[in-house]
Amino acid sequence: MIDTPADLLEKLSGPVLPGGTIGIFGGGQLGRMMGIAARSMGYKVHVLDPDPACSAGYIADTVIEAGWNDRWAAANLARESSTVTLEIEQVSILSLDEAARWAPMRPGAAMLAIIQDRVEQKDWLNKHGFPTGPYRAVRSQEQLGEAVKELAGPVFVKSARGGYDGRGQAKLGFGGDVVDDAAILQAWQDVGATDCVAERALDLAKEISVMVARAPNGEVRVYPPAENFHENQILSWSVIPASVPDELAARAQNIAGEIADTFALEGLLAVEMFITTDGQLLVNELAPRPHNSYHGSERACTTGQFEQAIRAACDLPLGDVSMVQPTAIANLLGDVWLNDDGTEKQPAFDQALAIPGVRLTLYEKLKPRKGRKMGHLSAVGATADEARERVLAAKARL
Ligand SMILES: Nc1ncnc2c1ncn2[C@@H]1O[C@H](COP(=O)(O)OP(=O)(O)OP(=O)(O)O)[C@@H](O)[C@H]1O
Ligand SMILES: [Mg+2]
């Protein structure tokens, strides 16, 4: 608890040691797993989330029930915390600024303000020489029509703010669909008739992501790239390390490290990237927090992403990120719990866990819904292929 500027100065100087309290904006699965890492290291955990029954509620000391733009609640979270971090990028800048008055806020509001808006994020990347695919900022239905013409080919339309797992997105001109005025109106409405970005749909050979951690003192650690496979724009499975040539992995890691330095990041940043069929390496988007594609880092790397997030937030030395063993994860969406008629069933976890190297992580979400991330399976293997085959075989048994 701090009450005076001198108290804040003390909070800002030096590392936060065990016994301290980590404040987390967001109590979903990422906040939960960060909280578990923090507890394992001897910290207390305060969480702020709109849902008092959130996934992190089971492991937190306190849950403040509040929205992302509740400044008063943000101040309360930070006053009671030694340092504050986040699991979701949509916390309002005013709340982040308010938190920063009472405790170190890592990552900081300046970077979040850019990342929160897809247009600003892409403009920032291009301005700093980081390659993205072709896109247009769109603020009206008319502009969407023009953008589609200019981009010439199928496009993804994505709301500038607030989307995840493919929500707030529409597709135009796929599979030879005609893009007439009616289709454009429909897409504009599907993304919420709001500021958005139109992106040319690229021919992807592979998707990878690179997690980078940067401490307040400037120390940087770049993880080995993860290879990601999406279905219906939602991550389905992911493997560390990605099967890509060493040269390309090094280039991807370089990009991630440079982005972290340019932002003067304090915390984690996942850089999602596309490898196109014509060999380009492009940045898709940035996530300033732990990332679904790095759940495997808990087993693949010497230091997992959640512990690393806590180390960065506490200004502790960052952990080694070298490979321990190839690891794959497969997401478990609510669909796995649902019969065709919508009734619930119990997945056959006993069958899945019989496969060597397989582990189960569930997020204690009570209600399975289609597309809702409920947990994941992980598997280690002698090779990345073996790890992936095991995790997919385990999932198939559910
Ligand atoms: N321009 C594009 N060309 C080809 N595929 C794309 C493009 N944009 C998106 N996709 C596909 O859709 C997936 C999700 O897109 P994106 O990362 O922009 O959305 P999101 O809603 O932020 O998703 P998430 O929260 O899972 O990261 C990508 O990983 C990719 O598989
Ligand atoms: Mg994405």
GROMACS .gro file of C-alpha atoms and ligand atoms in nm:
model
  430
    1MET     CA    1   0.000   0.000   0.000
    2ILE     CA    2   0.144   0.341  -0.088
    3ASP     CA    3   0.019   0.682   0.006
    4THR     CA    4   0.295   0.929  -0.074
    5PRO     CA    5   0.530   0.997  -0.369
    6ALA     CA    6   0.818   0.869  -0.155
    7ASP     CA    7   0.643   0.533  -0.128
    8LEU     CA    8   0.615   0.515  -0.506
    9LEU     CA    9   0.983   0.598  -0.546
   10GLU     CA   10   1.067   0.311  -0.319
   11LYS     CA   11   0.845   0.081  -0.525
   12LEU     CA   12   1.019   0.192  -0.842
   13SER     CA   13   1.372   0.124  -0.722
   14GLY     CA   14   1.522  -0.222  -0.740
   15PRO     CA   15   1.369  -0.565  -0.783
   16VAL     CA   16   1.042  -0.681  -0.630
   17LEU     CA   17   1.138  -0.979  -0.418
   18PRO     CA   18   0.925  -1.280  -0.307
   19GLY     CA   19   0.677  -1.174  -0.042
   20GLY     CA   20   0.575  -0.884  -0.266
   21THR     CA   21   0.246  -0.866  -0.452
   22ILE     CA   22   0.194  -0.892  -0.827
   23GLY     CA   23  -0.106  -0.703  -0.965
   24ILE     CA   24  -0.249  -0.842  -1.289
   25PHE     CA   25  -0.498  -0.676  -1.522
   26GLY     CA   26  -0.700  -0.972  -1.647
   27GLY     CA   27  -0.794  -1.302  -1.487
   28GLY     CA   28  -0.831  -1.527  -1.790
   29GLN     CA   29  -0.611  -1.830  -1.847
   30LEU     CA   30  -0.301  -1.618  -1.909
   31GLY     CA   31  -0.350  -1.423  -1.587
   32ARG     CA   32  -0.415  -1.748  -1.406
   33MET     CA   33  -0.095  -1.913  -1.528
   34MET     CA   34   0.109  -1.598  -1.456
   35GLY     CA   35  -0.045  -1.600  -1.110
   36ILE     CA   36   0.045  -1.965  -1.055
   37ALA     CA   37   0.406  -1.891  -1.156
   38ALA     CA   38   0.409  -1.593  -0.917
   39ARG     CA   39   0.270  -1.799  -0.629
   40SER     CA   40   0.528  -2.072  -0.694
   41MET     CA   41   0.795  -1.807  -0.650
   42GLY     CA   42   0.646  -1.681  -0.324
   43TYR     CA   43   0.450  -1.375  -0.439
   44LYS     CA   44   0.096  -1.275  -0.358
   45VAL     CA   45  -0.140  -1.220  -0.650
   46HIS     CA   46  -0.405  -0.951  -0.704
   47VAL     CA   47  -0.620  -0.970  -1.013
   48LEU     CA   48  -0.857  -0.721  -1.173
   49ASP     CA   49  -1.122  -0.866  -1.403
   50PRO     CA   50  -1.481  -0.783  -1.502
   51ASP     CA   51  -1.581  -1.141  -1.415
   52PRO     CA   52  -1.554  -1.230  -1.044
   53ALA     CA   53  -1.571  -1.600  -1.141
   54CYS     CA   54  -1.272  -1.566  -1.373
   55SER     CA   55  -1.019  -1.842  -1.427
   56ALA     CA   56  -0.751  -1.670  -1.214
   57GLY     CA   57  -0.996  -1.628  -0.927
   58TYR     CA   58  -0.913  -1.978  -0.800
   59ILE     CA   59  -0.546  -1.896  -0.752
   60ALA     CA   60  -0.548  -1.524  -0.668
   61ASP     CA   61  -0.542  -1.374  -0.319
   62THR     CA   62  -0.788  -1.107  -0.429
   63VAL     CA   63  -1.002  -1.039  -0.733
   64ILE     CA   64  -1.119  -0.684  -0.795
   65GLU     CA   65  -1.434  -0.700  -1.006
   66ALA     CA   66  -1.403  -0.409  -1.245
   67GLY     CA   67  -1.397  -0.314  -1.610
   68TRP     CA   68  -1.093  -0.222  -1.820
   69ASN     CA   69  -1.177   0.148  -1.802
   70ASP     CA   70  -1.241   0.170  -1.428
   71ARG     CA   71  -0.964   0.405  -1.315
   72TRP     CA   72  -1.060   0.392  -0.952
   73ALA     CA   73  -1.029   0.014  -0.949
   74ALA     CA   74  -0.699   0.037  -1.139
   75ALA     CA   75  -0.565   0.264  -0.868
   76ASN     CA   76  -0.679   0.021  -0.601
   77LEU     CA   77  -0.510  -0.270  -0.778
   78ALA     CA   78  -0.180  -0.080  -0.804
   79ARG     CA   79  -0.185   0.062  -0.453
   80GLU     CA   80  -0.205  -0.291  -0.314
   81SER     CA   81   0.063  -0.426  -0.551
   82SER     CA   82   0.442  -0.406  -0.560
   83THR     CA   83   0.434  -0.415  -0.941
   84VAL     CA   84   0.154  -0.444  -1.198
   85THR     CA   85   0.140  -0.636  -1.525
   86LEU     CA   86  -0.133  -0.751  -1.763
   87GLU     CA   87  -0.264  -1.048  -1.959
   88ILE     CA   88  -0.483  -0.853  -2.201
   89GLU     CA   89  -0.400  -0.557  -2.423
   90GLN     CA   90  -0.742  -0.393  -2.410
   91VAL     CA   91  -0.704  -0.229  -2.068
   92SER     CA   92  -0.778   0.142  -2.117
   93ILE     CA   93  -0.481   0.375  -2.131
   94LEU     CA   94  -0.636   0.589  -1.857
   95SER     CA   95  -0.643   0.284  -1.627
   96LEU     CA   96  -0.281   0.199  -1.712
   97ASP     CA   97  -0.174   0.558  -1.647
   98GLU     CA   98  -0.362   0.555  -1.319
   99ALA     CA   99  -0.195   0.228  -1.214
  100ALA     CA  100   0.146   0.373  -1.303
  101ARG     CA  101   0.092   0.647  -1.043
  102TRP     CA  102   0.093   0.385  -0.769
  103ALA     CA  103   0.328   0.109  -0.879
  104PRO     CA  104   0.557   0.018  -1.170
  105MET     CA  105   0.329  -0.067  -1.464
  106ARG     CA  106   0.503  -0.323  -1.686
  107PRO     CA  107   0.452  -0.316  -1.982
  108GLY     CA  108   0.382   0.057  -1.998
  109ALA     CA  109   0.095   0.255  -2.147
  110ALA     CA  110   0.292   0.412  -2.434
  111MET     CA  111   0.351   0.079  -2.608
  112LEU     CA  112   0.000  -0.044  -2.526
  113ALA     CA  113  -0.155   0.263  -2.687
  114ILE     CA  114   0.008   0.169  -3.018
  115ILE     CA  115  -0.061  -0.203  -2.996
  116GLN     CA  116  -0.428  -0.161  -2.901
  117ASP     CA  117  -0.510  -0.024  -3.243
  118ARG     CA  118  -0.433  -0.250  -3.539
  119VAL     CA  119  -0.388   0.046  -3.770
  120GLU     CA  120  -0.148   0.227  -3.542
  121GLN     CA  121   0.035  -0.098  -3.477
  122LYS     CA  122   0.087  -0.167  -3.847
  123ASP     CA  123   0.183   0.195  -3.916
  124TRP     CA  124   0.435   0.178  -3.631
  125LEU     CA  125   0.586  -0.146  -3.763
  126ASN     CA  126   0.627  -0.004  -4.112
  127LYS     CA  127   0.761   0.328  -3.988
  128HIS     CA  128   1.033   0.139  -3.801
  129GLY     CA  129   1.121  -0.084  -4.093
  130PHE     CA  130   0.951  -0.405  -3.977
  131PRO     CA  131   0.779  -0.573  -4.273
  132THR     CA  132   0.402  -0.638  -4.282
  133GLY     CA  133   0.174  -0.749  -4.564
  134PRO     CA  134  -0.020  -0.489  -4.768
  135TYR     CA  135  -0.307  -0.321  -4.576
  136ARG     CA  136  -0.532  -0.017  -4.577
  137ALA     CA  137  -0.680   0.174  -4.285
  138VAL     CA  138  -1.058   0.191  -4.328
  139ARG     CA  139  -1.299   0.429  -4.154
  140SER     CA  140  -1.616   0.390  -4.362
  141GLN     CA  141  -1.802   0.152  -4.587
  142GLU     CA  142  -1.688   0.357  -4.890
  143GLN     CA  143  -1.324   0.332  -4.784
  144LEU     CA  144  -1.365  -0.042  -4.745
  145GLY     CA  145  -1.482  -0.064  -5.107
  146GLU     CA  146  -1.180   0.137  -5.225
  147ALA     CA  147  -0.939  -0.067  -5.011
  148VAL     CA  148  -1.066  -0.395  -5.153
  149LYS     CA  149  -1.014  -0.266  -5.507
  150GLU     CA  150  -0.662  -0.145  -5.429
  151LEU     CA  151  -0.558  -0.462  -5.249
  152ALA     CA  152  -0.679  -0.661  -5.552
  153GLY     CA  153  -0.762  -1.009  -5.424
  154PRO     CA  154  -0.920  -1.170  -5.119
  155VAL     CA  155  -0.897  -0.959  -4.802
  156PHE     CA  156  -0.935  -0.997  -4.428
  157VAL     CA  157  -1.123  -0.710  -4.263
  158LYS     CA  158  -1.037  -0.670  -3.895
  159SER     CA  159  -1.174  -0.420  -3.646
  160ALA     CA  160  -0.897  -0.188  -3.532
  161ARG     CA  161  -0.973  -0.251  -3.168
  162GLY     CA  162  -1.078  -0.534  -2.945
  163GLY     CA  163  -1.070  -0.847  -3.166
  164TYR     CA  164  -0.914  -1.181  -3.074
  165ASP     CA  165  -0.937  -1.540  -3.195
  166GLY     CA  166  -1.070  -1.410  -3.524
  167ARG     CA  167  -1.358  -1.219  -3.360
  168GLY     CA  168  -1.438  -0.881  -3.510
  169GLN     CA  169  -1.318  -1.009  -3.847
  170ALA     CA  170  -1.472  -1.067  -4.188
  171LYS     CA  171  -1.345  -1.210  -4.514
  172LEU     CA  172  -1.408  -1.077  -4.863
  173GLY     CA  173  -1.349  -1.233  -5.202
  174PHE     CA  174  -1.245  -1.577  -5.083
  175GLY     CA  175  -1.299  -1.880  -5.309
  176GLY     CA  176  -1.403  -1.660  -5.601
  177ASP     CA  177  -1.688  -1.485  -5.409
  178VAL     CA  178  -1.798  -1.167  -5.585
  179VAL     CA  179  -1.723  -0.852  -5.391
  180ASP     CA  180  -2.022  -0.631  -5.471
  181ASP     CA  181  -2.172  -0.347  -5.265
  182ALA     CA  182  -2.385  -0.591  -5.067
  183ALA     CA  183  -2.080  -0.802  -4.970
  184ILE     CA  184  -1.893  -0.490  -4.863
  185LEU     CA  185  -2.185  -0.367  -4.654
  186GLN     CA  186  -2.209  -0.710  -4.491
  187ALA     CA  187  -1.835  -0.717  -4.406
  188TRP     CA  188  -1.851  -0.360  -4.275
  189GLN     CA  189  -2.138  -0.460  -4.046
  190ASP     CA  190  -1.969  -0.787  -3.943
  191VAL     CA  191  -1.670  -0.600  -3.802
  192GLY     CA  192  -1.906  -0.366  -3.615
  193ALA     CA  193  -1.924  -0.073  -3.861
  194THR     CA  194  -1.619   0.077  -3.698
  195ASP     CA  195  -1.257   0.170  -3.774
  196CYS     CA  196  -1.084  -0.131  -3.918
  197VAL     CA  197  -0.800  -0.252  -4.131
  198ALA     CA  198  -0.826  -0.435  -4.462
  199GLU     CA  199  -0.538  -0.676  -4.522
  200ARG     CA  200  -0.457  -0.866  -4.837
  201ALA     CA  201  -0.501  -1.238  -4.768
  202LEU     CA  202  -0.153  -1.380  -4.806
  203ASP     CA  203  -0.057  -1.727  -4.930
  204LEU     CA  204   0.098  -1.871  -4.617
  205ALA     CA  205   0.359  -2.144  -4.616
  206LYS     CA  206   0.378  -2.138  -4.236
  207GLU     CA  207   0.293  -1.928  -3.934
  208ILE     CA  208   0.542  -1.877  -3.653
  209SER     CA  209   0.564  -1.659  -3.346
  210VAL     CA  210   0.860  -1.536  -3.148
  211MET     CA  211   0.835  -1.452  -2.779
  212VAL     CA  212   1.074  -1.190  -2.647
  213ALA     CA  213   1.122  -1.078  -2.289
  214ARG     CA  214   1.285  -0.750  -2.195
  215ALA     CA  215   1.361  -0.639  -1.841
  216PRO     CA  216   1.343  -0.279  -1.717
  217ASN     CA  217   1.726  -0.279  -1.713
  218GLY     CA  218   1.735  -0.355  -2.086
  219GLU     CA  219   1.826  -0.723  -2.070
  220VAL     CA  220   1.663  -0.911  -2.361
  221ARG     CA  221   1.589  -1.281  -2.407
  222VAL     CA  222   1.445  -1.412  -2.732
  223TYR     CA  223   1.279  -1.757  -2.730
  224PRO     CA  224   1.318  -2.013  -3.008
  225PRO     CA  225   1.037  -1.960  -3.264
  226ALA     CA  226   0.711  -2.153  -3.225
  227GLU     CA  227   0.529  -2.295  -3.526
  228ASN     CA  228   0.156  -2.235  -3.522
  229PHE     CA  229  -0.139  -2.388  -3.699
  230HIS     CA  230  -0.473  -2.207  -3.705
  231GLU     CA  231  -0.820  -2.337  -3.786
  232ASN     CA  232  -1.098  -2.084  -3.845
  233GLN     CA  233  -0.851  -1.813  -3.737
  234ILE     CA  234  -0.809  -1.973  -3.393
  235LEU     CA  235  -0.481  -2.132  -3.287
  236SER     CA  236  -0.524  -2.509  -3.303
  237TRP     CA  237  -0.177  -2.642  -3.225
  238SER     CA  238   0.172  -2.507  -3.176
  239VAL     CA  239   0.521  -2.659  -3.159
  240ILE     CA  240   0.850  -2.530  -3.017
  241PRO     CA  241   1.090  -2.525  -3.199
  242ALA     CA  242   0.941  -2.430  -3.536
  243SER     CA  243   1.065  -2.638  -3.829
  244VAL     CA  244   1.227  -2.358  -4.027
  245PRO     CA  245   1.581  -2.307  -4.159
  246ASP     CA  246   1.826  -2.171  -3.899
  247GLU     CA  247   1.878  -1.856  -4.105
  248LEU     CA  248   1.506  -1.779  -4.103
  249ALA     CA  249   1.471  -1.854  -3.731
  250ALA     CA  250   1.759  -1.616  -3.662
  251ARG     CA  251   1.599  -1.345  -3.878
  252ALA     CA  252   1.267  -1.386  -3.697
  253GLN     CA  253   1.437  -1.368  -3.358
  254ASN     CA  254   1.623  -1.059  -3.468
  255ILE     CA  255   1.301  -0.885  -3.568
  256ALA     CA  256   1.142  -0.970  -3.232
  257GLY     CA  257   1.445  -0.847  -3.037
  258GLU     CA  258   1.457  -0.522  -3.233
  259ILE     CA  259   1.086  -0.456  -3.183
  260ALA     CA  260   1.128  -0.508  -2.808
  261ASP     CA  261   1.424  -0.268  -2.798
  262THR     CA  262   1.252  -0.005  -3.012
  263PHE     CA  263   0.954  -0.007  -2.775
  264ALA     CA  264   1.185  -0.020  -2.469
  265LEU     CA  265   0.955  -0.307  -2.367
  266GLU     CA  266   0.927  -0.399  -2.000
  267GLY     CA  267   0.768  -0.743  -2.001
  268LEU     CA  268   0.685  -0.996  -2.270
  269LEU     CA  269   0.598  -0.944  -2.634
  270ALA     CA  270   0.481  -1.217  -2.870
  271VAL     CA  271   0.546  -1.134  -3.234
  272GLU     CA  272   0.316  -1.332  -3.465
  273MET     CA  273   0.470  -1.377  -3.809
  274PHE     CA  274   0.376  -1.509  -4.151
  275ILE     CA  275   0.608  -1.697  -4.385
  276THR     CA  276   0.456  -1.662  -4.732
  277THR     CA  277   0.481  -1.919  -5.010
  278ASP     CA  278   0.713  -1.678  -5.195
  279GLY     CA  279   0.951  -1.678  -4.899
  280GLN     CA  280   0.876  -1.345  -4.728
  281LEU     CA  281   0.888  -1.314  -4.349
  282LEU     CA  282   0.621  -1.063  -4.238
  283VAL     CA  283   0.492  -0.946  -3.901
  284ASN     CA  284   0.123  -1.028  -3.851
  285GLU     CA  285   0.057  -0.876  -3.509
  286LEU     CA  286   0.200  -0.805  -3.165
  287ALA     CA  287   0.077  -0.926  -2.825
  288PRO     CA  288   0.243  -0.758  -2.522
  289ARG     CA  289   0.190  -1.049  -2.280
  290PRO     CA  290   0.217  -1.427  -2.249
  291HIS     CA  291   0.083  -1.597  -2.561
  292ASN     CA  292  -0.113  -1.912  -2.639
  293SER     CA  293   0.158  -2.027  -2.881
  294TYR     CA  294   0.414  -2.032  -2.598
  295HIS     CA  295   0.227  -2.256  -2.354
  296GLY     CA  296   0.477  -2.518  -2.468
  297SER     CA  297   0.764  -2.305  -2.333
  298GLU     CA  298   0.688  -2.442  -1.985
  299ARG     CA  299   0.834  -2.772  -2.099
  300ALA     CA  300   1.034  -2.676  -2.409
  301CYS     CA  301   1.257  -2.408  -2.256
  302THR     CA  302   1.465  -2.366  -1.943
  303THR     CA  303   1.237  -2.082  -1.830
  304GLY     CA  304   0.869  -2.085  -1.927
  305GLN     CA  305   0.688  -1.772  -2.042
  306PHE     CA  306   0.485  -1.726  -1.723
  307GLU     CA  307   0.782  -1.726  -1.488
  308GLN     CA  308   0.959  -1.497  -1.736
  309ALA     CA  309   0.666  -1.254  -1.725
  310ILE     CA  310   0.692  -1.241  -1.345
  311ARG     CA  311   1.068  -1.194  -1.357
  312ALA     CA  312   1.032  -0.904  -1.602
  313ALA     CA  313   0.752  -0.742  -1.399
  314CYS     CA  314   0.965  -0.772  -1.084
  315ASP     CA  315   1.285  -0.644  -1.247
  316LEU     CA  316   1.459  -0.971  -1.162
  317PRO     CA  317   1.726  -1.123  -1.388
  318LEU     CA  318   1.555  -1.289  -1.684
  319GLY     CA  319   1.571  -1.667  -1.711
  320ASP     CA  320   1.758  -1.868  -1.972
  321VAL     CA  321   1.536  -1.951  -2.270
  322SER     CA  322   1.737  -2.223  -2.438
  323MET     CA  323   1.568  -2.543  -2.558
  324VAL     CA  324   1.522  -2.833  -2.319
  325GLN     CA  325   1.307  -3.061  -2.535
  326PRO     CA  326   1.070  -3.024  -2.832
  327THR     CA  327   0.715  -2.961  -2.705
  328ALA     CA  328   0.379  -2.929  -2.875
  329ILE     CA  329   0.046  -2.804  -2.744
  330ALA     CA  330  -0.307  -2.847  -2.875
  331ASN     CA  331  -0.584  -2.614  -2.764
  332LEU     CA  332  -0.900  -2.759  -2.613
  333LEU     CA  333  -1.196  -2.546  -2.715
  334GLY     CA  334  -1.540  -2.576  -2.559
  335ASP     CA  335  -1.641  -2.783  -2.862
  336VAL     CA  336  -1.456  -3.080  -2.709
  337TRP     CA  337  -1.711  -3.082  -2.423
  338LEU     CA  338  -2.018  -3.047  -2.644
  339ASN     CA  339  -2.228  -3.306  -2.824
  340ASP     CA  340  -2.384  -3.217  -3.160
  341ASP     CA  341  -2.714  -3.138  -2.987
  342GLY     CA  342  -2.543  -2.890  -2.754
  343THR     CA  343  -2.552  -3.110  -2.442
  344GLU     CA  344  -2.232  -3.149  -2.243
  345LYS     CA  345  -2.007  -3.453  -2.225
  346GLN     CA  346  -1.692  -3.546  -2.035
  347PRO     CA  347  -1.392  -3.576  -2.270
  348ALA     CA  348  -1.192  -3.902  -2.236
  349PHE     CA  349  -0.891  -3.746  -2.062
  350ASP     CA  350  -0.787  -4.085  -1.925
  351GLN     CA  351  -0.738  -4.208  -2.281
  352ALA     CA  352  -0.544  -3.898  -2.386
  353LEU     CA  353  -0.312  -3.910  -2.085
  354ALA     CA  354  -0.213  -4.268  -2.163
  355ILE     CA  355   0.006  -4.142  -2.449
  356PRO     CA  356   0.369  -4.099  -2.337
  357GLY     CA  357   0.484  -3.742  -2.278
  358VAL     CA  358   0.133  -3.595  -2.262
  359ARG     CA  359   0.008  -3.356  -1.994
  360LEU     CA  360  -0.322  -3.177  -1.939
  361THR     CA  361  -0.377  -2.814  -1.837
  362LEU     CA  362  -0.732  -2.689  -1.773
  363TYR     CA  363  -0.829  -2.333  -1.692
  364GLU     CA  364  -1.125  -2.407  -1.459
  365LYS     CA  365  -1.374  -2.234  -1.685
  366LEU     CA  366  -1.714  -2.361  -1.586
  367LYS     CA  367  -1.915  -2.321  -1.903
  368PRO     CA  368  -1.790  -2.480  -2.226
  369ARG     CA  369  -1.887  -2.278  -2.531
  370LYS     CA  370  -1.797  -2.332  -2.894
  371GLY     CA  371  -1.465  -2.163  -2.966
  372ARG     CA  372  -1.393  -2.088  -2.598
  373LYS     CA  373  -1.042  -2.184  -2.487
  374MET     CA  374  -1.092  -2.424  -2.194
  375GLY     CA  375  -0.744  -2.576  -2.165
  376HIS     CA  376  -0.468  -2.740  -2.361
  377LEU     CA  377  -0.278  -3.064  -2.393
  378SER     CA  378   0.099  -3.063  -2.418
  379ALA     CA  379   0.340  -3.333  -2.527
  380VAL     CA  380   0.716  -3.363  -2.537
  381GLY     CA  381   0.901  -3.575  -2.793
  382ALA     CA  382   1.248  -3.654  -2.920
  383THR     CA  383   1.170  -3.433  -3.221
  384ALA     CA  384   0.922  -3.154  -3.291
  385ASP     CA  385   0.733  -3.393  -3.521
  386GLU     CA  386   0.705  -3.657  -3.252
  387ALA     CA  387   0.581  -3.402  -2.999
  388ARG     CA  388   0.317  -3.278  -3.243
  389GLU     CA  389   0.207  -3.628  -3.341
  390ARG     CA  390   0.166  -3.721  -2.975
  391VAL     CA  391  -0.036  -3.416  -2.881
  392LEU     CA  392  -0.265  -3.452  -3.183
  393ALA     CA  393  -0.311  -3.823  -3.114
  394ALA     CA  394  -0.400  -3.740  -2.754
  395LYS     CA  395  -0.651  -3.480  -2.863
  396ALA     CA  396  -0.807  -3.722  -3.111
  397ARG     CA  397  -0.876  -3.964  -2.822
  398LEU     CA  398  -1.092  -3.710  -2.637
  399LIG     N1  399  -0.365  -1.121  -4.405
  399LIG     C1  400  -0.376  -1.251  -4.377
  399LIG     N2  401  -0.340  -1.344  -4.467
  399LIG     C2  402  -0.352  -1.477  -4.439
  399LIG     N3  403  -0.399  -1.526  -4.323
  399LIG     C3  404  -0.438  -1.439  -4.229
  399LIG     C4  405  -0.429  -1.298  -4.251
  399LIG     N4  406  -0.475  -1.237  -4.140
  399LIG     C5  407  -0.512  -1.334  -4.054
  399LIG     N5  408  -0.491  -1.456  -4.105
  399LIG     C6  409  -0.517  -1.585  -4.038
  399LIG     O1  410  -0.602  -1.564  -3.926
  399LIG     C7  411  -0.532  -1.584  -3.803
  399LIG     C8  412  -0.578  -1.486  -3.698
  399LIG     O2  413  -0.555  -1.354  -3.742
  399LIG     P1  414  -0.508  -1.242  -3.638
  399LIG     O3  415  -0.388  -1.287  -3.567
  399LIG     O4  416  -0.497  -1.115  -3.712
  399LIG     O5  417  -0.640  -1.236  -3.551
  399LIG     P2  418  -0.669  -1.233  -3.396
  399LIG     O6  419  -0.815  -1.226  -3.385
  399LIG     O7  420  -0.588  -1.128  -3.335
  399LIG     O8  421  -0.623  -1.374  -3.352
  399LIG     P3  422  -0.545  -1.422  -3.221
  399LIG     O9  423  -0.612  -1.361  -3.105
  399LIG    O10  424  -0.561  -1.571  -3.228
  399LIG    O11  425  -0.403  -1.380  -3.242
  399LIG     C9  426  -0.385  -1.569  -3.841
  399LIG    O12  427  -0.300  -1.630  -3.748
  399LIG    C10  428  -0.387  -1.636  -3.979
  399LIG    O13  429  -0.397  -1.776  -3.968
  400MG      MG  430  -0.322  -1.336  -3.401
   0.00000   0.00000   0.00000
